[in-house]
PDB file of C-alpha atoms in Angstrom:
ATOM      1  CA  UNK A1322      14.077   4.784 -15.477  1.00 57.00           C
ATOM      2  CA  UNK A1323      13.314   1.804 -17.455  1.00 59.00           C
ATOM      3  CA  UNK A1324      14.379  -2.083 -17.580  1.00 55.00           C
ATOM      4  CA  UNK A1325      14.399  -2.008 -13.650  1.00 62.00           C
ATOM      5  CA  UNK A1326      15.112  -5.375 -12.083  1.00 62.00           C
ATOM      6  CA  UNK A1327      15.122  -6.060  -8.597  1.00 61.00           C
ATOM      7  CA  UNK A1328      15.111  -9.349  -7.308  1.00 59.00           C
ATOM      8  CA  UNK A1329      15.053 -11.251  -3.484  1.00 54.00           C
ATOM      9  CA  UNK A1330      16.178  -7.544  -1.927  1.00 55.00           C
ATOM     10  CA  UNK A1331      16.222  -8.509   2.108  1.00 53.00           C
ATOM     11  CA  UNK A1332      15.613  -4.622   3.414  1.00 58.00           C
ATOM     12  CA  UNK A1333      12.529  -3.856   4.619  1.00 74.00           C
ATOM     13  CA  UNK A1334      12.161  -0.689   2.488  1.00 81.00           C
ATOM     14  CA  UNK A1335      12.268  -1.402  -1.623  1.00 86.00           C
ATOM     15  CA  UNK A1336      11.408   0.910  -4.743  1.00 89.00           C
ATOM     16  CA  UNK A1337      12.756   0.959  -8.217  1.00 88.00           C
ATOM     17  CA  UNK A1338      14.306   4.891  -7.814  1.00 91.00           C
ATOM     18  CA  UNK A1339      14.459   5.200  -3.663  1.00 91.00           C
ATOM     19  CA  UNK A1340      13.676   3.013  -0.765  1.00 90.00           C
ATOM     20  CA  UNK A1341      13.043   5.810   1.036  1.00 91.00           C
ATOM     21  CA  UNK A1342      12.600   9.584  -0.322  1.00 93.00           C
ATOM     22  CA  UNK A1343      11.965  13.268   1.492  1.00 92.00           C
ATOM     23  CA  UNK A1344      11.706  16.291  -1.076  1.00 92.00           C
ATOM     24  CA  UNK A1345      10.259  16.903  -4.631  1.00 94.00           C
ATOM     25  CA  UNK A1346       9.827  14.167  -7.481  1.00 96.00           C
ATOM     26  CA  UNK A1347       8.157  15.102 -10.801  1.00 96.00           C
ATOM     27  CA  UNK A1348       8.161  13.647 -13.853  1.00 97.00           C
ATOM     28  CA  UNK A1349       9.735  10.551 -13.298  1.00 94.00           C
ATOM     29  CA  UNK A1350       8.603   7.446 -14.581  1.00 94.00           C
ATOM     30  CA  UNK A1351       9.820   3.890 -13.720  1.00 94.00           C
ATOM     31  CA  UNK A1352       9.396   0.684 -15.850  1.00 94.00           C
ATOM     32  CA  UNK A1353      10.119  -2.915 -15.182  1.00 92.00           C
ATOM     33  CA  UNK A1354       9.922  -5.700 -12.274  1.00 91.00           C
ATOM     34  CA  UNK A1355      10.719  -6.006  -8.759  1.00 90.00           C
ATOM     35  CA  UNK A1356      10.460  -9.364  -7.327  1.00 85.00           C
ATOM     36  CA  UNK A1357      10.499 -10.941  -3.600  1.00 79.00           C
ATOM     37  CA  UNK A1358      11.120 -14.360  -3.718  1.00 73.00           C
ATOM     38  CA  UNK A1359      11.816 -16.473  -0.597  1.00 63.00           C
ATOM     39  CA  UNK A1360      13.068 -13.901   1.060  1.00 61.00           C
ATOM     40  CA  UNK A1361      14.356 -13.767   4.467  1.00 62.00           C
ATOM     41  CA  UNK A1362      14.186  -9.779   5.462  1.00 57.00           C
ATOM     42  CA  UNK A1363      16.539  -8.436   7.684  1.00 53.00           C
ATOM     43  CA  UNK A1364      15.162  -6.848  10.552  1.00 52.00           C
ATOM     44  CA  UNK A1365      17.095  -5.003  12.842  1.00 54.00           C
ATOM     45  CA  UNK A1366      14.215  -3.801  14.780  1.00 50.00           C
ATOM     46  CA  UNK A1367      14.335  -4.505  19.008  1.00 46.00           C
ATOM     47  CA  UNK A1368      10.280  -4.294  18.916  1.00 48.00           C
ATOM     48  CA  UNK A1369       8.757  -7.099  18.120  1.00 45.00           C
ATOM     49  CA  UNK A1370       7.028  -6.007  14.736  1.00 48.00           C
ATOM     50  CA  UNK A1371       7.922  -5.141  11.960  1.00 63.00           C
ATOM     51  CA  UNK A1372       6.633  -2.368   8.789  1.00 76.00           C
ATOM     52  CA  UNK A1373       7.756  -3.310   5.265  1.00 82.00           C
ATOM     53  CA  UNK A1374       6.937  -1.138   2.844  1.00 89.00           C
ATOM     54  CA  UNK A1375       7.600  -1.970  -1.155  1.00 91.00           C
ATOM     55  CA  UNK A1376       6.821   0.440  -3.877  1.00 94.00           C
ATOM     56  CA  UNK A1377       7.272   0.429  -7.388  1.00 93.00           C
ATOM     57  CA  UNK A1378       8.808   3.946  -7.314  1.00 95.00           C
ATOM     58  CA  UNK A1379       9.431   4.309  -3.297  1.00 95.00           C
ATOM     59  CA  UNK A1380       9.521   2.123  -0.430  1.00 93.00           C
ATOM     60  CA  UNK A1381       8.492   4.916   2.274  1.00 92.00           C
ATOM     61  CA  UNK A1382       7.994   8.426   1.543  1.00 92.00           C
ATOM     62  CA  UNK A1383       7.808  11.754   4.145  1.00 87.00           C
ATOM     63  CA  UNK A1384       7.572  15.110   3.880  1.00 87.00           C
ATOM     64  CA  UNK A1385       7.303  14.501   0.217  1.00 91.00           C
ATOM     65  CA  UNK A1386       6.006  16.176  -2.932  1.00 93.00           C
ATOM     66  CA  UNK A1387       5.024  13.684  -6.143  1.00 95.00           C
ATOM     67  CA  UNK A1388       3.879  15.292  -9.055  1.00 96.00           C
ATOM     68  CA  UNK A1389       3.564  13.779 -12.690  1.00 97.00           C
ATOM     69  CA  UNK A1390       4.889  10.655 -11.655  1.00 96.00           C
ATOM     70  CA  UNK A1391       3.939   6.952 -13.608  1.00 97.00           C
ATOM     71  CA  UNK A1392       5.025   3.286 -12.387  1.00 96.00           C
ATOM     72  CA  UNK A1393       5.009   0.820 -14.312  1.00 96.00           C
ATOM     73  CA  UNK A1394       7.036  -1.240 -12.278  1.00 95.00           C
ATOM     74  CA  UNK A1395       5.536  -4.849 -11.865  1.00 95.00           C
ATOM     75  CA  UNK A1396       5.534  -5.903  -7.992  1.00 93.00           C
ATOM     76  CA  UNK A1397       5.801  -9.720  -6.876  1.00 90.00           C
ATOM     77  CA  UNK A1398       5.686 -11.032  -3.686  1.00 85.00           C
ATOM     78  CA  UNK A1399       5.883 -14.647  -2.583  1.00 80.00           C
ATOM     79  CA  UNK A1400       6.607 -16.336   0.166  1.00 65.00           C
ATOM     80  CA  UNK A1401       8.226 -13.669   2.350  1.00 63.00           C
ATOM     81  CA  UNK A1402       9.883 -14.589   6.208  1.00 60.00           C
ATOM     82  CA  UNK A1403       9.952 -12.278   8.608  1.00 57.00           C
ATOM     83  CA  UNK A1404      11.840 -13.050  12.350  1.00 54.00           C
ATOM     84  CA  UNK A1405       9.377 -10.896  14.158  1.00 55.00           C
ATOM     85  CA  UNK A1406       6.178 -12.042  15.653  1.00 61.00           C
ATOM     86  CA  UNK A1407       4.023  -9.526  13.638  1.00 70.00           C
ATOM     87  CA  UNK A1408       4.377  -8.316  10.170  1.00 75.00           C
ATOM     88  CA  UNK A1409       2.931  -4.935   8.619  1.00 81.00           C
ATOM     89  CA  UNK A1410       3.085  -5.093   4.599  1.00 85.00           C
ATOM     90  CA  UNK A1411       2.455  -2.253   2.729  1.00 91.00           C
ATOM     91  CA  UNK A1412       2.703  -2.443  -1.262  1.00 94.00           C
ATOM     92  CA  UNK A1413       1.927   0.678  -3.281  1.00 95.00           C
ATOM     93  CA  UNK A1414       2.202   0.716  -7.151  1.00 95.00           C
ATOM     94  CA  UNK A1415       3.868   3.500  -7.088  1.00 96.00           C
ATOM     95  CA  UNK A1416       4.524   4.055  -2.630  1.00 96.00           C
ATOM     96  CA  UNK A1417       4.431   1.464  -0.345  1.00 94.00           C
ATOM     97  CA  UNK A1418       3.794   3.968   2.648  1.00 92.00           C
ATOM     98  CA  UNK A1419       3.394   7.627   3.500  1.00 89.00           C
ATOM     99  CA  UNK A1420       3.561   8.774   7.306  1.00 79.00           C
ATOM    100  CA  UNK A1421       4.365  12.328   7.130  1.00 76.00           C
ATOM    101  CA  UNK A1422       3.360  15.451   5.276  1.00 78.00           C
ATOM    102  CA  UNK A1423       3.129  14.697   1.439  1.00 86.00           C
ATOM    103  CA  UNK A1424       1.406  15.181  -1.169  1.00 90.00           C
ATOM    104  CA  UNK A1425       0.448  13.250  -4.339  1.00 94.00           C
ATOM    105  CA  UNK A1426      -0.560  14.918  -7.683  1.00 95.00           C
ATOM    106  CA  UNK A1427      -1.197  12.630 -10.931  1.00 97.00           C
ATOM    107  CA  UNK A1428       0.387   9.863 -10.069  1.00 97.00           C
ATOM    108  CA  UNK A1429      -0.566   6.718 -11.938  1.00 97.00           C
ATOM    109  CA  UNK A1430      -0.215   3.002 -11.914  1.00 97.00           C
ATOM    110  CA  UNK A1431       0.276   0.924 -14.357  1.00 97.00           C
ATOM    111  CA  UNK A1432       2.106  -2.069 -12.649  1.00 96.00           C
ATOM    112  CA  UNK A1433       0.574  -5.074 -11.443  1.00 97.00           C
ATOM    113  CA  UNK A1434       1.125  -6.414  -7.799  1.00 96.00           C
ATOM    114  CA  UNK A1435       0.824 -10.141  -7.310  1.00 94.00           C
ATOM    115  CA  UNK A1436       1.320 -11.436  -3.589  1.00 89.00           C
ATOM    116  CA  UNK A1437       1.619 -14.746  -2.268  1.00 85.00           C
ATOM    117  CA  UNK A1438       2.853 -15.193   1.251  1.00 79.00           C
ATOM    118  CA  UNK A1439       2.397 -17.657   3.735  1.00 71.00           C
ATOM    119  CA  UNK A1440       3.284 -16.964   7.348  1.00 67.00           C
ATOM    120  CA  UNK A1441       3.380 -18.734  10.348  1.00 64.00           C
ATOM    121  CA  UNK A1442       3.053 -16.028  12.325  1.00 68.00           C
ATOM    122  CA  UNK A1443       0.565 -12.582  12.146  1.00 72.00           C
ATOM    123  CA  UNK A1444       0.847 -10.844   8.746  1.00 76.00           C
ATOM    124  CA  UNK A1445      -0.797  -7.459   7.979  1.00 82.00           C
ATOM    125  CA  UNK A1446      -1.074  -6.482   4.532  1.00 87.00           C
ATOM    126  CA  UNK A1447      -2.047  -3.497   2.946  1.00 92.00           C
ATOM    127  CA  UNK A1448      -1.833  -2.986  -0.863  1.00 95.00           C
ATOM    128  CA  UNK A1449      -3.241  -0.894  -3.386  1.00 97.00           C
ATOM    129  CA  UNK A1450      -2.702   0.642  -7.111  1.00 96.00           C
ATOM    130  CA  UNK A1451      -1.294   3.583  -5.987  1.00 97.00           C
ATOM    131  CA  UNK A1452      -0.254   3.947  -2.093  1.00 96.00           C
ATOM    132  CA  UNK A1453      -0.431   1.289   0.402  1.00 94.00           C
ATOM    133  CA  UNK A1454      -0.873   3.089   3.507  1.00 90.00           C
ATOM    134  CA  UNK A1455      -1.375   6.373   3.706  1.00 86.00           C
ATOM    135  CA  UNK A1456      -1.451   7.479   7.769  1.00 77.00           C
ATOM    136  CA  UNK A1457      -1.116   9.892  10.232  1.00 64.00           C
ATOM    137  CA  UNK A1458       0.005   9.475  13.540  1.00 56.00           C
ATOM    138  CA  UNK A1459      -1.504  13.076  14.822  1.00 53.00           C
ATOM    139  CA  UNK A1460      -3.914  13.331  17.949  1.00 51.00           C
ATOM    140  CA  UNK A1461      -4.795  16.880  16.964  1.00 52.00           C
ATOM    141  CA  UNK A1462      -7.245  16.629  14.387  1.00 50.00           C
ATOM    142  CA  UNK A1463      -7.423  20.439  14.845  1.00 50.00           C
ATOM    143  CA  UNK A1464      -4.068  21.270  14.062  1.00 51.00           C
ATOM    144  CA  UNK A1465      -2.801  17.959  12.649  1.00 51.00           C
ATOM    145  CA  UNK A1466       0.811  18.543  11.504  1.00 49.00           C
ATOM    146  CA  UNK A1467       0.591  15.794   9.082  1.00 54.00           C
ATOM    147  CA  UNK A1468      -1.640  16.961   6.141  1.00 58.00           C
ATOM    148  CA  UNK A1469      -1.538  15.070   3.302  1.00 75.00           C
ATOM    149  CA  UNK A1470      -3.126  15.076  -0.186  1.00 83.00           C
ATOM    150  CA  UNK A1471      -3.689  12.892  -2.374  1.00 89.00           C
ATOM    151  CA  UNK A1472      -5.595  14.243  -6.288  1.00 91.00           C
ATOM    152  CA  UNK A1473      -6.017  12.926  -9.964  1.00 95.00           C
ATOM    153  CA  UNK A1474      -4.463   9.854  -9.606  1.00 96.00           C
ATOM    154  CA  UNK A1475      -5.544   6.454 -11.769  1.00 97.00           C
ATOM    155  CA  UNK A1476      -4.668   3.021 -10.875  1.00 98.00           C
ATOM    156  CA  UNK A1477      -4.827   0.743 -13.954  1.00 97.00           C
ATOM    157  CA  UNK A1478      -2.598  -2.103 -12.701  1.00 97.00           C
ATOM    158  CA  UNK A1479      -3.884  -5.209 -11.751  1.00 97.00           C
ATOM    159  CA  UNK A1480      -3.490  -6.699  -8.496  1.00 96.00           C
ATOM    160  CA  UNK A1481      -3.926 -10.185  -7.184  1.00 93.00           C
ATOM    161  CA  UNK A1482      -3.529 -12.215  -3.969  1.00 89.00           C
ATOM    162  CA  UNK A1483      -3.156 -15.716  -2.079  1.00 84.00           C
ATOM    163  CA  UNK A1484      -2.092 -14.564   1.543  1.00 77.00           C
ATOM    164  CA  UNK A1485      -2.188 -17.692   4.507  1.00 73.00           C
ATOM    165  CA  UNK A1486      -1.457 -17.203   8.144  1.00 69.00           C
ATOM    166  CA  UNK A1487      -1.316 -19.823  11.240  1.00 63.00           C
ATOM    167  CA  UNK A1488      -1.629 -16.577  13.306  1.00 63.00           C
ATOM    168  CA  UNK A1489      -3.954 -13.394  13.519  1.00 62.00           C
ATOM    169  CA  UNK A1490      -3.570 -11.581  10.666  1.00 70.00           C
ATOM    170  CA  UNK A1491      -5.894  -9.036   8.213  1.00 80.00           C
ATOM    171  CA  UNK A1492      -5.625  -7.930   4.545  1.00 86.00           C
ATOM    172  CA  UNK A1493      -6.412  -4.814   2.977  1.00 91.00           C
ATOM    173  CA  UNK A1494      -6.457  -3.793  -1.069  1.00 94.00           C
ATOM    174  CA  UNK A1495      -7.680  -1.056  -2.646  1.00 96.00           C
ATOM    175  CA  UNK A1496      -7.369   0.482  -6.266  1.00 97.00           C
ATOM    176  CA  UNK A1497      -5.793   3.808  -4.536  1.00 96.00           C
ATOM    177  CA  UNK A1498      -5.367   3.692  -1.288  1.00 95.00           C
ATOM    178  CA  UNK A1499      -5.236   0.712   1.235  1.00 94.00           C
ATOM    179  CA  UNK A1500      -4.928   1.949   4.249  1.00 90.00           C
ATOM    180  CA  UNK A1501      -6.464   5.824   4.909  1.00 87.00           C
ATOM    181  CA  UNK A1502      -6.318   7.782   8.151  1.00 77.00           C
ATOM    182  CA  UNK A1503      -6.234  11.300   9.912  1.00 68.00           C
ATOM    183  CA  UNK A1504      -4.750  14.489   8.025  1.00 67.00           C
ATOM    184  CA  UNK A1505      -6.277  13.907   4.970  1.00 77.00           C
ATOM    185  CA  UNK A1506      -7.819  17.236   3.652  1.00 75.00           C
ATOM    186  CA  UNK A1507      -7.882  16.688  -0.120  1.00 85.00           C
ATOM    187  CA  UNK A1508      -8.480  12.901  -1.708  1.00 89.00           C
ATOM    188  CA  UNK A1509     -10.458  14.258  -4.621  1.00 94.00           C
ATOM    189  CA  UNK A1510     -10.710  13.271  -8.551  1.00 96.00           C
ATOM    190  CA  UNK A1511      -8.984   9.645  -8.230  1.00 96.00           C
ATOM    191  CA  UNK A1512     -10.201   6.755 -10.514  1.00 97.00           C
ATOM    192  CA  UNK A1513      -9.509   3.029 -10.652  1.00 98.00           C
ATOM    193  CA  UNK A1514      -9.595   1.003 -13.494  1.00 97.00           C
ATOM    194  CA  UNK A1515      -7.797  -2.614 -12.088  1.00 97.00           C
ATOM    195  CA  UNK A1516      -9.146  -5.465 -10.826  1.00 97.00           C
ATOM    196  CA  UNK A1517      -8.526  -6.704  -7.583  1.00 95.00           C
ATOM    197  CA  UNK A1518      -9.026 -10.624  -6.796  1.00 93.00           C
ATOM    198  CA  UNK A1519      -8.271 -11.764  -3.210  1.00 89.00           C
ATOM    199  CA  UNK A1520      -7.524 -15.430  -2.135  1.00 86.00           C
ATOM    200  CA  UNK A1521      -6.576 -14.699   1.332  1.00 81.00           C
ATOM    201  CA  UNK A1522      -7.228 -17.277   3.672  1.00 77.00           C
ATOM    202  CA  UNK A1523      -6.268 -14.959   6.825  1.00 75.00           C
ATOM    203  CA  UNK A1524      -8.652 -13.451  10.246  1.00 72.00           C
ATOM    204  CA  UNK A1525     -10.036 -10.424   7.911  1.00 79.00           C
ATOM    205  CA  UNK A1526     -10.101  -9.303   4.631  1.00 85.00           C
ATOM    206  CA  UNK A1527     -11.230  -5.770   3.132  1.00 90.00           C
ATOM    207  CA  UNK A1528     -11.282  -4.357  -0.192  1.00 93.00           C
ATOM    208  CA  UNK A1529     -12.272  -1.011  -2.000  1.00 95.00           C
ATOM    209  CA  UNK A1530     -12.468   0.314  -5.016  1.00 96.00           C
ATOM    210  CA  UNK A1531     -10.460   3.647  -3.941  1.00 96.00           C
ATOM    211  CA  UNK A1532      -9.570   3.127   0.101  1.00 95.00           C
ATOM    212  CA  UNK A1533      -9.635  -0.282   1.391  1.00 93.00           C
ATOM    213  CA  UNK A1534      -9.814   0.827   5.224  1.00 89.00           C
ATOM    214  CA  UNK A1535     -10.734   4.514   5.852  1.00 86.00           C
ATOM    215  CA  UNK A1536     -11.027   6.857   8.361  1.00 78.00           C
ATOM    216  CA  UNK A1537     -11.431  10.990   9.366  1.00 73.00           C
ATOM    217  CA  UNK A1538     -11.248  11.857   5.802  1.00 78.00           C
ATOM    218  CA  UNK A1539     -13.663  13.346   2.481  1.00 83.00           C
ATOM    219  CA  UNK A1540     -13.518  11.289  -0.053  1.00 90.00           C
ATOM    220  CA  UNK A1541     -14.373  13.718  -3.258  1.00 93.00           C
ATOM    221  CA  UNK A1542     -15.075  12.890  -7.330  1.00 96.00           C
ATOM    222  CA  UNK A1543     -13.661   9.335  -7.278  1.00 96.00           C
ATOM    223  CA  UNK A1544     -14.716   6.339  -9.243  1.00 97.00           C
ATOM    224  CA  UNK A1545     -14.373   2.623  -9.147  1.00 97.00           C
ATOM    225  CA  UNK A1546     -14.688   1.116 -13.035  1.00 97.00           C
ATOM    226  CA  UNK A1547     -13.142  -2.586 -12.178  1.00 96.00           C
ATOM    227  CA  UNK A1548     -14.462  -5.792 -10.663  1.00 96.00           C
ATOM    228  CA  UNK A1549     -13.536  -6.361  -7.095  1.00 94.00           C
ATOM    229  CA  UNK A1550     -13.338  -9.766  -6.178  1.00 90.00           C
ATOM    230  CA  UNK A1551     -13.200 -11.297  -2.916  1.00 85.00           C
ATOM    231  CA  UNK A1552     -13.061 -15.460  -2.128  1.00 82.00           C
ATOM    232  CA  UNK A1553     -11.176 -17.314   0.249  1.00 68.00           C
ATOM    233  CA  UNK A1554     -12.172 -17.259   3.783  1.00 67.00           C
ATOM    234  CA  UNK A1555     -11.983 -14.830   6.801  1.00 62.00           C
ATOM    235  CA  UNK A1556     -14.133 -14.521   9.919  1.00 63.00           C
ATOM    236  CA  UNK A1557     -14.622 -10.498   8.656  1.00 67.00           C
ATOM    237  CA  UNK A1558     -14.740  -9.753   5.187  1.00 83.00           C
ATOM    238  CA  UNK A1559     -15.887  -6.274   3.990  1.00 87.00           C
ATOM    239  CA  UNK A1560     -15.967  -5.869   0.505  1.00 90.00           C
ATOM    240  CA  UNK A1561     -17.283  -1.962  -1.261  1.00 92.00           C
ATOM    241  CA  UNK A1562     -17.149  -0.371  -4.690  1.00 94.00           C
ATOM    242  CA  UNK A1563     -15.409   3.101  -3.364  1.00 95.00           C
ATOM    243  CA  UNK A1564     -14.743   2.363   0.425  1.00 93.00           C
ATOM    244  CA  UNK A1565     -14.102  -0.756   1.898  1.00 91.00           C
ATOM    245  CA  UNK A1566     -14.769  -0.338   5.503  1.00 89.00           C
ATOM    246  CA  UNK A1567     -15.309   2.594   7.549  1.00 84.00           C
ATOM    247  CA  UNK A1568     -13.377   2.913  11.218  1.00 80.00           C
ATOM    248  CA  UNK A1569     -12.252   5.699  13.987  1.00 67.00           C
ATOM    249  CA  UNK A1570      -9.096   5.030  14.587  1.00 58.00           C
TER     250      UNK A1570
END
């Protein structure tokens, strides 16, 4: 898929081949840009939250297989509105968010994510090269249905950031993985090779050179070869060449 161009989509779930996807994808390949400019999502939600997630290939992904996949799908975001009171971001290079059983086998990045939103109310974001969050919502770490992998996949894309909230708020950014919890029995062999510079100007700000926020998982074979850079100003800021921060959650 090449010469992809999507521009001020308002649903809350965006990627250049699927904004959402269950089943197999290999070998598939997007090029191009998606851009989010002044946009006013539509949220149909009754809670008072919201969870967008953006990829370059797909918006949300479950029970999913990716194998042999490459983005290089350049991802803009400015000045997003949201109608809820709290907003969850996640931007992948290639997903935006995984929730369920998946896995991930060479899949690379290539795209660069830019972000720029300002929000008067609390903003969550969580963006990396590759995945933006990667979670499970088991209890049973013994038998935890929701296993996922993730193995020998690069990040090369660049990804920079000016986020601004009136409210509470956090960032997270990561050359792989933003956002890492529970289920995860193989993250093994992944590399980054983009930069990360954050601006943010929000409560707390993270970033890693593989996960940005981690937690109940190995982390096996992977290398950071980029320059992370964190300014702006946050009451918390944890910044680490593999890991960001470590949490239980």
């Amino acid at each position: 898929l090449t010469d992809v161009a999507i521009v001020e989509t308002a649903d809350v779930k965006v990627g250049a081949i699927a904004r959402s996807f269950y089943g197999t994808m290999t070998n598939c390949s997007a090029a191009g840009t998606l851009e989010m400019n002044n946009t006013e999502f539509n949220s149909t939600t009754t809670n008072k939250f919201d969870i967008i997630n953006i990829g370059g290939l797909v918006g949300q992904a479950g029970n999913a297989t990716f194998e042999n996949c490459e983005n290089r799908v350049n991802v803009t975001i400015k000045s997003v509105t949201v109608p809820t009171l709290t907003t969850y971001i996640a931007v992948g290079g290639a997903i935006g968010g995984i929730h369920t059983l998946s896995s991930l086998t060479n899949v690379d990045n290539y795209g660069a994510i830019t972000i720029d939103v300002r929000h008067e109310k609390a903003v969550y974001i969580h963006a990396a090269g590759v995945v933006g969050q990667m979670i499970s919502y088991s209890t049973d770490e013994a038998n935890a249905p929701d296993v996922k992998v993730a193995t020998q996949c690069d990040n090369h894309g660049t990804i920079q950031t000016t986020a601004e909230t009136t409210g509470l708020g956090a960032s997270t950014y990561a050359g792989i993985v933003a956002t890492m919890a529970r289920g995860i029995t193989n993250f093994s062999d992944n590399h980054n090779h983009g930069a990360i510079t954050c601006n943010d100007h929000v409560a707390g700000r993270t970033i890693g050179g593989i996960v940005g926020t981690h937690s109940w998982s190995a982390i096996t074979n992977c290398t950071n070869n980029a320059a992370l850079t964190n300014n702006g100003n946050a009451a918390a800021t944890h910044t680490g060449g593999i890991i960001g921060r470590d949490v239980l959650f």
